[in-house]
Amino acid sequence: MRTDDLETDLTRKTENSPRELLTRSFFFLCAALSVVTTVSIVALLITEAAKFFSFTAPLMGVTGETASLVDFLTGTTWQIHNQEFGVLALVSATLMITIGSAIIALPLGVATAIYLSEYASTQARSVLKPALEILAGVPTVVYGFFALIYITPALGVVLPGIGTFNILSASIVVGIMIIPMVASISEDAMSAVPDDLRQAGYGMGATKFDVSTGIVVPAALSGIFSSFILALSRAIGETMAVTVAAGAQAKFLNPLDPSSYLEGALPMTAAMVQLLTGDITGGGLAYRSLFAIGLVLFVITLIMNIISDYVAQKYREVY
């Protein structure tokens, strides 16, 4: 019997063994459970949100109060008891927190990743990277109280007109929260860059800084950009920290106006918490708006992840 035939026969016998079949079935069930859970969540959001909008509510058997899709997507006022459901008031606060946290986390995260990958010794990296990742294990509600008790009073010394609940404080604390994600993923991407590229740069007379910023960072750009999208997705979906720090009054703010960051507002996630913990009637219009907000949040996060995958595939370097 030839060697190839022998290897094929042994592989077939191994694959058909009871232990191998049991292992394969177990992993298949794990994968299937993940898919079913995801599909179930999406189906729940779509079906419950459909009951909220006037053009789909009759199809879902809803005969009570409904809301207009156009008013929901274009309105700038969010008031539950006055039956005004303009989601832009919530989206603007979420967008402002995302922008503010990005300004803090992205440069600090990349700079930290460059240090860990290119400058830190093996011993220093073994201590600093786990210490940095501990930040990801702190409960988010603790971050919210940290912002309320420490960050906001500190900002009040510099900015006397700032409110107790404000977007700036929430942005800072969310930025601190997502630094470990940016730093860790970016450092992994930079560490995957072959040393041959670094040595080629040194051979051309480049300095450590030139190699780090001119060779390593561009070579790891797809991984770095992916870390940005994942971190910003985390910032968009953050709940407890912004619920405590940002405020509970929905208002439409201009993200391009710096003074708007000194005011309090209601992000989408905090609005969902407010609806769940309030005295709304289960099955009513306010209750169904909860799923409409969740669907908008899901679509935004999905779009960001699609962009991340596209950029990662387009600019991925194969070594």
mmCIF file of C-alpha atoms in Angstrom:
data_model
loop_
_atom_site.group_PDB
_atom_site.id
_atom_site.type_symbol
_atom_site.label_atom_id
_atom_site.label_comp_id
_atom_site.label_asym_id
_atom_site.label_seq_id
_atom_site.Cartn_x
_atom_site.Cartn_y
_atom_site.Cartn_z
ATOM 1 C CA MET A 1 0.000 0.000 0.000
ATOM 2 C CA ARG A 2 1.328 3.410 -0.915
ATOM 3 C CA THR A 3 2.093 6.000 1.743
ATOM 4 C CA ASP A 4 -0.624 8.388 0.513
ATOM 5 C CA ASP A 5 -3.254 5.621 0.615
ATOM 6 C CA LEU A 6 -2.143 4.613 4.100
ATOM 7 C CA GLU A 7 -2.391 8.194 5.384
ATOM 8 C CA THR A 8 -5.852 8.589 3.820
ATOM 9 C CA ASP A 9 -7.045 5.333 5.382
ATOM 10 C CA LEU A 10 -5.742 6.330 8.820
ATOM 11 C CA THR A 11 -7.326 9.795 8.550
ATOM 12 C CA ARG A 12 -10.683 8.256 7.591
ATOM 13 C CA LYS A 13 -10.578 5.869 10.515
ATOM 14 C CA THR A 14 -9.691 8.688 12.907
ATOM 15 C CA GLU A 15 -12.491 10.926 11.645
ATOM 16 C CA ASN A 16 -15.061 8.154 12.001
ATOM 17 C CA SER A 17 -14.085 7.181 15.520
ATOM 18 C CA PRO A 18 -16.766 7.743 18.224
ATOM 19 C CA ARG A 19 -14.547 10.160 20.132
ATOM 20 C CA GLU A 20 -13.895 12.258 17.046
ATOM 21 C CA LEU A 21 -17.583 12.300 16.106
ATOM 22 C CA LEU A 22 -18.534 13.369 19.635
ATOM 23 C CA THR A 23 -15.946 16.140 19.624
ATOM 24 C CA ARG A 24 -17.048 17.359 16.214
ATOM 25 C CA SER A 25 -20.708 17.348 17.284
ATOM 26 C CA PHE A 26 -19.898 19.318 20.440
ATOM 27 C CA PHE A 27 -18.069 22.062 18.551
ATOM 28 C CA PHE A 28 -20.818 22.174 15.922
ATOM 29 C CA LEU A 29 -23.431 22.697 18.650
ATOM 30 C CA CYS A 30 -21.353 25.526 20.131
ATOM 31 C CA ALA A 31 -21.134 27.233 16.742
ATOM 32 C CA ALA A 32 -24.826 26.654 16.047
ATOM 33 C CA LEU A 33 -25.786 28.045 19.465
ATOM 34 C CA SER A 34 -23.858 31.242 18.733
ATOM 35 C CA VAL A 35 -25.607 31.666 15.385
ATOM 36 C CA VAL A 36 -29.058 30.896 16.808
ATOM 37 C CA THR A 37 -28.529 33.364 19.667
ATOM 38 C CA THR A 38 -27.504 36.124 17.269
ATOM 39 C CA VAL A 39 -30.404 35.459 14.905
ATOM 40 C CA SER A 40 -32.845 35.363 17.833
ATOM 41 C CA ILE A 41 -31.680 38.731 19.141
ATOM 42 C CA VAL A 42 -31.935 40.331 15.698
ATOM 43 C CA ALA A 43 -35.372 38.802 15.121
ATOM 44 C CA LEU A 44 -36.580 40.077 18.509
ATOM 45 C CA LEU A 45 -35.385 43.614 17.757
ATOM 46 C CA ILE A 46 -36.977 43.670 14.319
ATOM 47 C CA THR A 47 -40.338 42.198 15.335
ATOM 48 C CA GLU A 48 -40.748 44.353 18.444
ATOM 49 C CA ALA A 49 -39.526 47.514 16.682
ATOM 50 C CA ALA A 50 -41.994 46.835 13.853
ATOM 51 C CA LYS A 51 -44.835 47.134 16.373
ATOM 52 C CA PHE A 52 -43.631 50.660 17.172
ATOM 53 C CA PHE A 53 -43.911 52.086 13.653
ATOM 54 C CA SER A 54 -47.233 52.980 12.066
ATOM 55 C CA PHE A 55 -46.565 51.422 8.646
ATOM 56 C CA THR A 56 -45.720 47.961 10.042
ATOM 57 C CA ALA A 57 -47.766 47.837 13.252
ATOM 58 C CA PRO A 58 -50.991 46.586 11.548
ATOM 59 C CA LEU A 59 -49.017 43.710 10.040
ATOM 60 C CA MET A 60 -47.905 42.727 13.562
ATOM 61 C CA GLY A 61 -51.469 42.868 14.909
ATOM 62 C CA VAL A 62 -50.970 46.134 16.849
ATOM 63 C CA THR A 63 -54.014 48.423 16.920
ATOM 64 C CA GLY A 64 -52.968 50.951 19.580
ATOM 65 C CA GLU A 65 -50.748 54.006 19.358
ATOM 66 C CA THR A 66 -47.855 53.959 16.915
ATOM 67 C CA ALA A 67 -45.112 56.314 15.781
ATOM 68 C CA SER A 68 -44.022 57.560 12.392
ATOM 69 C CA LEU A 69 -40.745 56.202 11.050
ATOM 70 C CA VAL A 70 -39.893 59.584 9.516
ATOM 71 C CA ASP A 71 -40.551 61.444 12.767
ATOM 72 C CA PHE A 72 -38.528 58.851 14.677
ATOM 73 C CA LEU A 73 -35.484 59.143 12.421
ATOM 74 C CA THR A 74 -35.592 62.917 11.874
ATOM 75 C CA GLY A 75 -37.105 64.265 15.102
ATOM 76 C CA THR A 76 -34.917 66.101 17.614
ATOM 77 C CA THR A 77 -37.196 65.896 20.654
ATOM 78 C CA TRP A 78 -37.470 62.860 22.907
ATOM 79 C CA GLN A 79 -40.249 63.104 25.500
ATOM 80 C CA ILE A 80 -42.000 59.946 26.579
ATOM 81 C CA HIS A 81 -45.173 61.351 28.144
ATOM 82 C CA ASN A 82 -45.649 63.930 25.394
ATOM 83 C CA GLN A 83 -45.347 61.090 22.876
ATOM 84 C CA GLU A 84 -42.433 62.675 21.001
ATOM 85 C CA PHE A 85 -39.909 60.095 19.834
ATOM 86 C CA GLY A 86 -37.169 61.862 17.886
ATOM 87 C CA VAL A 87 -34.177 59.549 18.119
ATOM 88 C CA LEU A 88 -31.721 62.211 16.905
ATOM 89 C CA ALA A 89 -31.797 63.700 20.410
ATOM 90 C CA LEU A 90 -30.359 60.415 21.687
ATOM 91 C CA VAL A 91 -28.064 59.792 18.722
ATOM 92 C CA SER A 92 -26.432 63.208 19.096
ATOM 93 C CA ALA A 93 -25.450 62.486 22.710
ATOM 94 C CA THR A 94 -24.109 59.053 21.775
ATOM 95 C CA LEU A 95 -22.175 60.551 18.875
ATOM 96 C CA MET A 96 -20.652 63.230 21.105
ATOM 97 C CA ILE A 97 -19.508 60.679 23.681
ATOM 98 C CA THR A 98 -18.027 58.552 20.892
ATOM 99 C CA ILE A 99 -16.156 61.505 19.398
ATOM 100 C CA GLY A 100 -14.873 62.653 22.781
ATOM 101 C CA SER A 101 -13.742 59.191 23.823
ATOM 102 C CA ALA A 102 -12.053 58.672 20.438
ATOM 103 C CA ILE A 103 -10.021 61.879 20.837
ATOM 104 C CA ILE A 104 -8.732 60.525 24.144
ATOM 105 C CA ALA A 105 -8.401 56.793 23.525
ATOM 106 C CA LEU A 106 -7.121 56.483 19.958
ATOM 107 C CA PRO A 107 -3.872 58.490 20.226
ATOM 108 C CA LEU A 108 -3.129 57.284 23.750
ATOM 109 C CA GLY A 109 -3.904 53.697 22.805
ATOM 110 C CA VAL A 110 -1.686 53.737 19.727
ATOM 111 C CA ALA A 111 1.142 55.474 21.605
ATOM 112 C CA THR A 112 0.882 52.852 24.347
ATOM 113 C CA ALA A 113 0.932 50.085 21.750
ATOM 114 C CA ILE A 114 4.045 51.561 20.099
ATOM 115 C CA TYR A 115 5.820 51.672 23.443
ATOM 116 C CA LEU A 116 4.858 48.121 24.379
ATOM 117 C CA SER A 117 5.780 46.753 20.956
ATOM 118 C CA GLU A 118 8.908 48.724 20.103
ATOM 119 C CA TYR A 119 10.405 50.324 23.204
ATOM 120 C CA ALA A 120 9.484 48.286 26.282
ATOM 121 C CA SER A 121 11.738 45.477 27.446
ATOM 122 C CA THR A 122 10.342 41.961 27.741
ATOM 123 C CA GLN A 123 10.134 42.300 31.516
ATOM 124 C CA ALA A 124 8.418 45.681 31.344
ATOM 125 C CA ARG A 125 5.940 44.399 28.746
ATOM 126 C CA SER A 126 5.083 41.372 30.871
ATOM 127 C CA VAL A 127 4.079 43.725 33.694
ATOM 128 C CA LEU A 128 2.593 46.689 31.852
ATOM 129 C CA LYS A 129 0.341 44.878 29.387
ATOM 130 C CA PRO A 130 -1.538 42.811 32.016
ATOM 131 C CA ALA A 131 -1.767 45.902 34.216
ATOM 132 C CA LEU A 132 -3.259 47.839 31.312
ATOM 133 C CA GLU A 133 -5.763 45.101 30.566
ATOM 134 C CA ILE A 134 -6.949 45.156 34.179
ATOM 135 C CA LEU A 135 -8.761 48.369 33.252
ATOM 136 C CA ALA A 136 -11.046 46.280 31.051
ATOM 137 C CA GLY A 137 -12.096 44.242 34.088
ATOM 138 C CA VAL A 138 -13.286 47.161 36.189
ATOM 139 C CA PRO A 139 -17.121 47.278 36.336
ATOM 140 C CA THR A 140 -18.451 50.039 34.139
ATOM 141 C CA VAL A 141 -20.677 51.449 36.872
ATOM 142 C CA VAL A 142 -17.508 52.094 38.871
ATOM 143 C CA TYR A 143 -16.211 54.168 35.975
ATOM 144 C CA GLY A 144 -19.452 56.126 36.033
ATOM 145 C CA PHE A 145 -19.127 57.000 39.717
ATOM 146 C CA PHE A 146 -15.433 57.776 39.182
ATOM 147 C CA ALA A 147 -16.454 60.324 36.554
ATOM 148 C CA LEU A 148 -19.157 61.787 38.783
ATOM 149 C CA ILE A 149 -17.054 62.034 41.947
ATOM 150 C CA TYR A 150 -13.594 62.848 40.620
ATOM 151 C CA ILE A 151 -13.547 63.865 36.958
ATOM 152 C CA THR A 152 -16.479 66.289 37.014
ATOM 153 C CA PRO A 153 -15.238 68.245 40.090
ATOM 154 C CA ALA A 154 -11.766 68.422 38.529
ATOM 155 C CA LEU A 155 -13.258 69.769 35.307
ATOM 156 C CA GLY A 156 -15.284 72.255 37.342
ATOM 157 C CA VAL A 157 -12.071 73.892 38.529
ATOM 158 C CA VAL A 158 -11.061 74.604 34.928
ATOM 159 C CA LEU A 159 -14.556 75.030 33.451
ATOM 160 C CA PRO A 160 -16.786 76.685 36.087
ATOM 161 C CA GLY A 161 -19.899 76.503 33.914
ATOM 162 C CA ILE A 162 -19.903 72.729 33.603
ATOM 163 C CA GLY A 163 -22.897 70.830 34.922
ATOM 164 C CA THR A 164 -22.900 67.973 37.415
ATOM 165 C CA PHE A 165 -23.895 65.628 34.608
ATOM 166 C CA ASN A 166 -22.158 66.403 31.338
ATOM 167 C CA ILE A 167 -20.992 64.875 28.087
ATOM 168 C CA LEU A 168 -17.335 65.823 28.591
ATOM 169 C CA SER A 169 -16.956 63.826 31.790
ATOM 170 C CA ALA A 170 -18.694 60.828 30.222
ATOM 171 C CA SER A 171 -16.427 61.095 27.165
ATOM 172 C CA ILE A 172 -13.292 61.117 29.304
ATOM 173 C CA VAL A 173 -14.271 58.096 31.352
ATOM 174 C CA VAL A 174 -15.382 56.106 28.301
ATOM 175 C CA GLY A 175 -12.106 57.058 26.603
ATOM 176 C CA ILE A 176 -10.213 55.637 29.583
ATOM 177 C CA MET A 177 -12.310 52.481 29.374
ATOM 178 C CA ILE A 178 -11.499 51.740 25.727
ATOM 179 C CA ILE A 179 -7.760 52.527 25.882
ATOM 180 C CA PRO A 180 -6.911 48.890 26.795
ATOM 181 C CA MET A 181 -8.797 47.602 23.749
ATOM 182 C CA VAL A 182 -6.995 49.966 21.366
ATOM 183 C CA ALA A 183 -3.608 49.372 22.968
ATOM 184 C CA SER A 184 -3.875 45.589 23.217
ATOM 185 C CA ILE A 185 -5.145 44.901 19.693
ATOM 186 C CA SER A 186 -2.791 47.465 18.138
ATOM 187 C CA GLU A 187 0.171 46.010 20.030
ATOM 188 C CA ASP A 188 -0.695 42.536 18.774
ATOM 189 C CA ALA A 189 -0.832 43.866 15.211
ATOM 190 C CA MET A 190 2.524 45.623 15.585
ATOM 191 C CA SER A 191 4.160 42.572 17.147
ATOM 192 C CA ALA A 192 3.062 40.537 14.113
ATOM 193 C CA VAL A 193 5.127 42.759 11.790
ATOM 194 C CA PRO A 194 8.253 40.783 10.768
ATOM 195 C CA ASP A 195 11.552 41.909 12.267
ATOM 196 C CA ASP A 196 13.040 41.881 8.760
ATOM 197 C CA LEU A 197 11.189 45.114 8.020
ATOM 198 C CA ARG A 198 12.589 46.717 11.141
ATOM 199 C CA GLN A 199 16.121 45.571 10.390
ATOM 200 C CA ALA A 200 15.818 46.903 6.840
ATOM 201 C CA GLY A 201 14.882 50.296 8.256
ATOM 202 C CA TYR A 202 17.797 50.285 10.674
ATOM 203 C CA GLY A 203 20.066 49.273 7.828
ATOM 204 C CA MET A 204 18.992 52.411 5.953
ATOM 205 C CA GLY A 205 20.024 54.519 8.932
ATOM 206 C CA ALA A 206 16.534 55.110 10.363
ATOM 207 C CA THR A 207 16.091 55.869 14.044
ATOM 208 C CA LYS A 208 13.897 53.907 16.426
ATOM 209 C CA PHE A 209 11.187 56.524 16.105
ATOM 210 C CA ASP A 210 11.363 56.482 12.302
ATOM 211 C CA VAL A 211 11.091 52.709 12.195
ATOM 212 C CA SER A 212 8.209 52.659 14.669
ATOM 213 C CA THR A 213 6.138 55.363 12.991
ATOM 214 C CA GLY A 214 7.238 54.972 9.390
ATOM 215 C CA ILE A 215 7.466 51.190 9.029
ATOM 216 C CA VAL A 216 5.779 49.302 11.872
ATOM 217 C CA VAL A 217 2.625 51.418 12.170
ATOM 218 C CA PRO A 218 1.863 51.468 8.401
ATOM 219 C CA ALA A 219 2.519 47.718 8.198
ATOM 220 C CA ALA A 220 0.072 47.083 11.063
ATOM 221 C CA LEU A 221 -2.475 49.628 9.845
ATOM 222 C CA SER A 222 -5.292 47.147 9.212
ATOM 223 C CA GLY A 223 -5.066 45.765 12.749
ATOM 224 C CA ILE A 224 -4.810 49.239 14.250
ATOM 225 C CA PHE A 225 -7.858 50.451 12.340
ATOM 226 C CA SER A 226 -9.784 47.365 13.416
ATOM 227 C CA SER A 227 -8.959 48.189 17.030
ATOM 228 C CA PHE A 228 -10.349 51.679 16.456
ATOM 229 C CA ILE A 229 -13.662 50.363 15.157
ATOM 230 C CA LEU A 230 -14.023 47.770 17.911
ATOM 231 C CA ALA A 231 -13.197 50.327 20.584
ATOM 232 C CA LEU A 232 -15.638 52.876 19.169
ATOM 233 C CA SER A 233 -18.306 50.181 18.960
ATOM 234 C CA ARG A 234 -17.709 49.583 22.659
ATOM 235 C CA ALA A 235 -18.012 53.323 23.295
ATOM 236 C CA ILE A 236 -21.313 53.494 21.391
ATOM 237 C CA GLY A 237 -22.738 50.558 23.314
ATOM 238 C CA GLU A 238 -21.481 51.569 26.751
ATOM 239 C CA THR A 239 -24.362 51.750 29.216
ATOM 240 C CA MET A 240 -23.752 52.161 32.935
ATOM 241 C CA ALA A 241 -20.860 54.641 32.807
ATOM 242 C CA VAL A 242 -22.774 57.072 30.593
ATOM 243 C CA THR A 243 -26.003 56.484 32.504
ATOM 244 C CA VAL A 244 -24.321 57.742 35.671
ATOM 245 C CA ALA A 245 -22.125 60.481 34.183
ATOM 246 C CA ALA A 246 -23.964 61.941 31.177
ATOM 247 C CA GLY A 247 -27.343 62.821 32.663
ATOM 248 C CA ALA A 248 -30.964 61.809 32.138
ATOM 249 C CA GLN A 249 -32.457 64.702 30.150
ATOM 250 C CA ALA A 250 -32.760 64.105 26.422
ATOM 251 C CA LYS A 251 -31.772 67.060 24.277
ATOM 252 C CA PHE A 252 -30.448 67.546 20.777
ATOM 253 C CA LEU A 253 -26.916 68.936 20.871
ATOM 254 C CA ASN A 254 -24.499 69.960 18.138
ATOM 255 C CA PRO A 255 -21.471 67.613 18.237
ATOM 256 C CA LEU A 256 -19.349 70.268 16.518
ATOM 257 C CA ASP A 257 -20.036 72.884 19.219
ATOM 258 C CA PRO A 258 -17.442 72.550 22.039
ATOM 259 C CA SER A 259 -19.748 74.238 24.559
ATOM 260 C CA SER A 260 -22.310 71.450 24.051
ATOM 261 C CA TYR A 261 -19.958 69.014 25.774
ATOM 262 C CA LEU A 262 -20.406 70.919 29.040
ATOM 263 C CA GLU A 263 -24.111 70.061 29.121
ATOM 264 C CA GLY A 264 -25.834 66.878 30.171
ATOM 265 C CA ALA A 265 -27.727 64.736 27.686
ATOM 266 C CA LEU A 266 -29.241 61.284 27.304
ATOM 267 C CA PRO A 267 -27.394 58.745 25.122
ATOM 268 C CA MET A 268 -29.235 55.853 23.506
ATOM 269 C CA THR A 269 -28.063 53.226 25.981
ATOM 270 C CA ALA A 270 -28.961 55.397 28.962
ATOM 271 C CA ALA A 271 -32.392 56.028 27.434
ATOM 272 C CA MET A 272 -32.948 52.272 27.228
ATOM 273 C CA VAL A 273 -32.037 51.883 30.899
ATOM 274 C CA GLN A 274 -34.351 54.767 31.770
ATOM 275 C CA LEU A 275 -37.212 53.146 29.887
ATOM 276 C CA LEU A 276 -36.643 49.765 31.514
ATOM 277 C CA THR A 277 -36.497 51.172 35.028
ATOM 278 C CA GLY A 278 -39.293 53.699 34.589
ATOM 279 C CA ASP A 279 -43.046 53.348 35.086
ATOM 280 C CA ILE A 280 -43.883 52.691 31.447
ATOM 281 C CA THR A 281 -46.613 50.190 30.593
ATOM 282 C CA GLY A 282 -45.413 46.891 29.192
ATOM 283 C CA GLY A 283 -46.543 46.591 25.591
ATOM 284 C CA GLY A 284 -47.261 50.323 25.293
ATOM 285 C CA LEU A 285 -45.769 52.783 22.847
ATOM 286 C CA ALA A 286 -42.972 53.851 25.214
ATOM 287 C CA TYR A 287 -42.104 50.225 25.862
ATOM 288 C CA ARG A 288 -41.930 49.459 22.138
ATOM 289 C CA SER A 289 -39.689 52.483 21.578
ATOM 290 C CA LEU A 290 -37.103 50.629 23.644
ATOM 291 C CA PHE A 291 -36.702 48.088 20.845
ATOM 292 C CA ALA A 292 -36.652 50.797 18.179
ATOM 293 C CA ILE A 293 -33.696 52.429 19.939
ATOM 294 C CA GLY A 294 -32.017 49.053 20.262
ATOM 295 C CA LEU A 295 -32.462 48.413 16.546
ATOM 296 C CA VAL A 296 -30.886 51.767 15.654
ATOM 297 C CA LEU A 297 -27.990 51.004 17.982
ATOM 298 C CA PHE A 298 -27.579 47.564 16.434
ATOM 299 C CA VAL A 299 -27.548 48.966 12.882
ATOM 300 C CA ILE A 300 -24.925 51.584 13.773
ATOM 301 C CA THR A 301 -22.676 48.980 15.390
ATOM 302 C CA LEU A 302 -23.183 46.564 12.489
ATOM 303 C CA ILE A 303 -22.207 49.217 9.951
ATOM 304 C CA MET A 304 -19.044 50.005 11.917
ATOM 305 C CA ASN A 305 -18.075 46.339 12.047
ATOM 306 C CA ILE A 306 -18.660 45.957 8.307
ATOM 307 C CA ILE A 307 -16.398 48.962 7.693
ATOM 308 C CA SER A 308 -13.788 47.424 9.992
ATOM 309 C CA ASP A 309 -13.834 44.118 8.101
ATOM 310 C CA TYR A 310 -13.608 45.923 4.754
ATOM 311 C CA VAL A 311 -10.642 48.039 5.796
ATOM 312 C CA ALA A 312 -8.894 45.074 7.419
ATOM 313 C CA GLN A 313 -9.253 43.041 4.227
ATOM 314 C CA LYS A 314 -8.272 45.896 1.935
ATOM 315 C CA TYR A 315 -5.124 46.951 3.773
ATOM 316 C CA ARG A 316 -4.069 43.624 5.288
ATOM 317 C CA GLU A 317 -0.433 42.795 4.678
ATOM 318 C CA VAL A 318 0.476 39.148 4.176
ATOM 319 C CA TYR A 319 3.964 38.224 5.365
#
